[in-house]
Every structure is written in structure tokens, then in C-alpha cells.
């Protein structure tokens, strides 16, 4: 029987076993969904099993947290109701006037959190091109507390040197936090490169089936931002439902195998698009001419299931391609079994820096021949 105390094992094994064990009450092999909101005190008034009230802690959530901490190679994990609930809890831990360094092409929802939810804090944020290490270094201020990283970035698939940015953050005495949503611990392990914390939208590859919303924050060591995020989770009520935790755990079991298939399909689609005369540019770190290919080859195990491409022509040309697909679904989000196509500039709205002729693909688990056939007819 395996549980989270099992010594370091390979990713495929951890994905099936970490944080879980057969239910001692029934022998059930899959971890139960604990819906109870409240837990019984012992005669001495204590909570002998560690749970008192489900907002603060729940056995299904705890299993997920242990599993994600093990997969990431971290000390501890917290599970949230969405990826952006993680970002909100993290930023809530900052003091008014603190300075954040974030990528200029950071996931647009995070910009909304900083500029919208925390407008009154106020916070000081520098958005920089993180592929330019001199620019990251120049952005550091005495009040820099948080350095946010996203690699590959969304949707331009820029690659950031994790070890180099972690070093800059450490020298600035700031905490570095990497968004691991696109890569999952299967493809990239930020802790190996000195990053302090990792956050995920588990809504994507980790859940893996486009049927739940969740997030997670994992830390390599005890720190005040993690503790404050824990308070936001427990007392601010940002926790996921037990059912969503269970769905996430079910998804995790197949994560390493799904990632292989996503990556294989995405590389084949990227190579196909690069050869197609209607395409101006393909953004995929697995292509040798991608500016971040060398760093990606060093810090990623494979190049992921996400890519974007620019159609020759303008916004209308890109929209026409998106309108013609039959197998790809026109939808936002990513990381599920279905392949998605999306005109990113439309969803990002006013002020977007995403090129208007760019389409983003989340490559799913369909057969590669069918995906390429669909793109071929859409580009005809
Ligand atoms: C890279 C990335 N990070 C974070 C998020 C936010 O996650 P959620 O939608 O679960 O709040 C998303 C959502 O699309 C994302 O793509």
C-alpha cells in the first residue's frame, strides 16, 4: 500500500499513489469523496483525526494536497477553488506598497487580479520581458517582494530561464513563484531550478478533462506568503469542493501518460503548421528555431501541448481559419482531451499585446491524423 510517506518514486507511480491509500473503513481502492462539513470531537474536546470543519480542511482536499506536493517535489501544497483564487490569496499576503515583478505577457487574468481586485491596495507592479534578464534585474526595487514567472508564456510561448530569474529574486530577497499550469510537474520542475513556490490552475492538465475548476499553491519551504495564503484559504473560504478535489485526483492518476500524448501531438501539429504556406509564424518551444528552444530543452522534459501560430494576413484571416475548423472546438481554456482553437486577442480584449492574426491551440488527445486533416482543410 502506498501513501504520501512512500520514498521518492517515479512520476507515473506518484501520480497513481501519492497522498492516497485504500480506505481503511471499506477497503475501497479509490479515495473517497468526504462530503461531511463537520467532524466529531473526542471526549477530551480535541479533533483526533485533525479535521474540524470542511472550509478549514477536508480529507479529500488533504489527499489532493499531499499528492500535488509529492508530484512537485515540494514541502506542502494548498488546494484552491480555481487558479486565480491561488493568485488572489498569494497577492493578499503582500503589504500595501509592495512591489511585484511579473512577465509582460503574463496570463491576462492575473493582470485583472492585480489591476482590478487589488487596485485599492495599492501595489506597485513592473511588467517586464522576462526573457531579458537585464530587464528583470533592472526592475528590482528595495520593496520587491514577489517575482512571478510563467514559462512557456501564454500565448506567445516565450521561455524564461528559471534558474537565472530564481537567482535574481533570491538576491533581491523576494519570493519567486512560477505558474506551472502549462507544464505540470511532469514536464518542468521549477524547484529543481531554485524557484520558491509553484502555482497551478488544476482546471487544465492536472484535472485534465475540462470538467472541474481548481488551483494549487505548492511551496519548497516555509515562508510568510505561503502561511498567509493558507489563512486566505481557510478563513477566506477559497477552498475547492470535495467533489472537485476527487475529480482532480482522478485526473492526476493519468497525468504523466496524458502529457506524453499531448506533447507528441503538439510537436507534430507545430511541424505541420511550420511547413504550411498560409502560416506566418509558429510559436512552439519544441521547434529548433524558437528563440527559447535551448533553455526549454534544458529545463523541460518535453515541450508541452500548447502552441500558437500567426496566419498570414490580418485578424479576419485568423478568424476565418477559426471559423472553418470542424474537429477543433472554438473555446477558451486548455489541457483537456478535446483540442481547442482560440483567437486570444478577442478574449484578452482592449489593450492586448497579442498579435491580431494569432490563434492559440490546446492540442488534445485525438488522433494526430485527424487533427492535421482538420487544420489542413481549415487553412485551404
Ligand atoms: C497559464 C494560466 N494560469 C492561470 C490560469 C487561471 O486559472 P483558473 O481559470 O483556474 O482560475 C489560467 C487560466 O486559463 C492559465 O491559462
Tab-separated table of C-alpha atoms and ligand atoms in Angstrom, residues 81-85 107-109 150 152 154 179 181-182 199-204 213-215 332-334 344 360, ligand 1:
chain	number	residue	atom	x	y	z
A	81	UNK	CA	-11.246	26.609	-5.881
A	82	UNK	CA	-9.515	27.987	-9.017
A	83	UNK	CA	-6.138	29.049	-10.324
A	84	UNK	CA	-6.974	32.705	-9.831
A	85	UNK	CA	-8.084	32.016	-6.248
A	107	UNK	CA	-1.774	35.303	-18.179
A	108	UNK	CA	-4.250	38.137	-18.661
A	109	UNK	CA	-6.434	37.001	-15.739
A	150	UNK	CA	5.356	31.983	-16.489
A	152	UNK	CA	6.184	28.878	-21.518
A	154	UNK	CA	0.599	32.471	-22.644
A	179	UNK	CA	2.923	29.365	-12.879
A	181	UNK	CA	-0.175	25.365	-15.467
A	182	UNK	CA	1.164	24.786	-18.998
A	199	UNK	CA	1.056	27.614	-8.556
A	200	UNK	CA	-1.265	25.792	-10.928
A	201	UNK	CA	-4.639	26.150	-12.478
A	202	UNK	CA	-5.570	22.489	-11.918
A	203	UNK	CA	-8.560	23.247	-14.157
A	204	UNK	CA	-6.185	22.477	-17.047
A	213	UNK	CA	-12.171	24.216	-11.706
A	214	UNK	CA	-9.315	24.327	-9.233
A	215	UNK	CA	-5.929	25.650	-8.291
A	332	UNK	CA	-11.053	29.057	-24.267
A	333	UNK	CA	-9.129	27.036	-21.655
A	334	UNK	CA	-6.747	24.167	-22.256
A	344	UNK	CA	-6.572	35.131	-27.947
A	360	UNK	CA	-3.788	29.548	-29.866
B	1	LIG	C1	-1.484	29.923	-17.500
B	1	LIG	C2	-2.717	30.103	-16.664
B	1	LIG	N1	-2.581	30.385	-15.363
B	1	LIG	C3	-3.667	30.550	-14.567
B	1	LIG	C4	-4.948	30.459	-15.066
B	1	LIG	C5	-6.125	30.725	-14.152
B	1	LIG	O1	-6.742	29.557	-13.770
B	1	LIG	P1	-8.320	29.396	-13.432
B	1	LIG	O2	-9.059	29.661	-14.704
B	1	LIG	O3	-8.411	28.003	-12.920
B	1	LIG	O4	-8.640	30.427	-12.398
B	1	LIG	C6	-5.133	30.156	-16.413
B	1	LIG	C7	-6.494	30.052	-16.966
B	1	LIG	O5	-6.697	29.989	-18.148
B	1	LIG	C8	-3.987	29.976	-17.223
B	1	LIG	O6	-4.101	29.708	-18.545
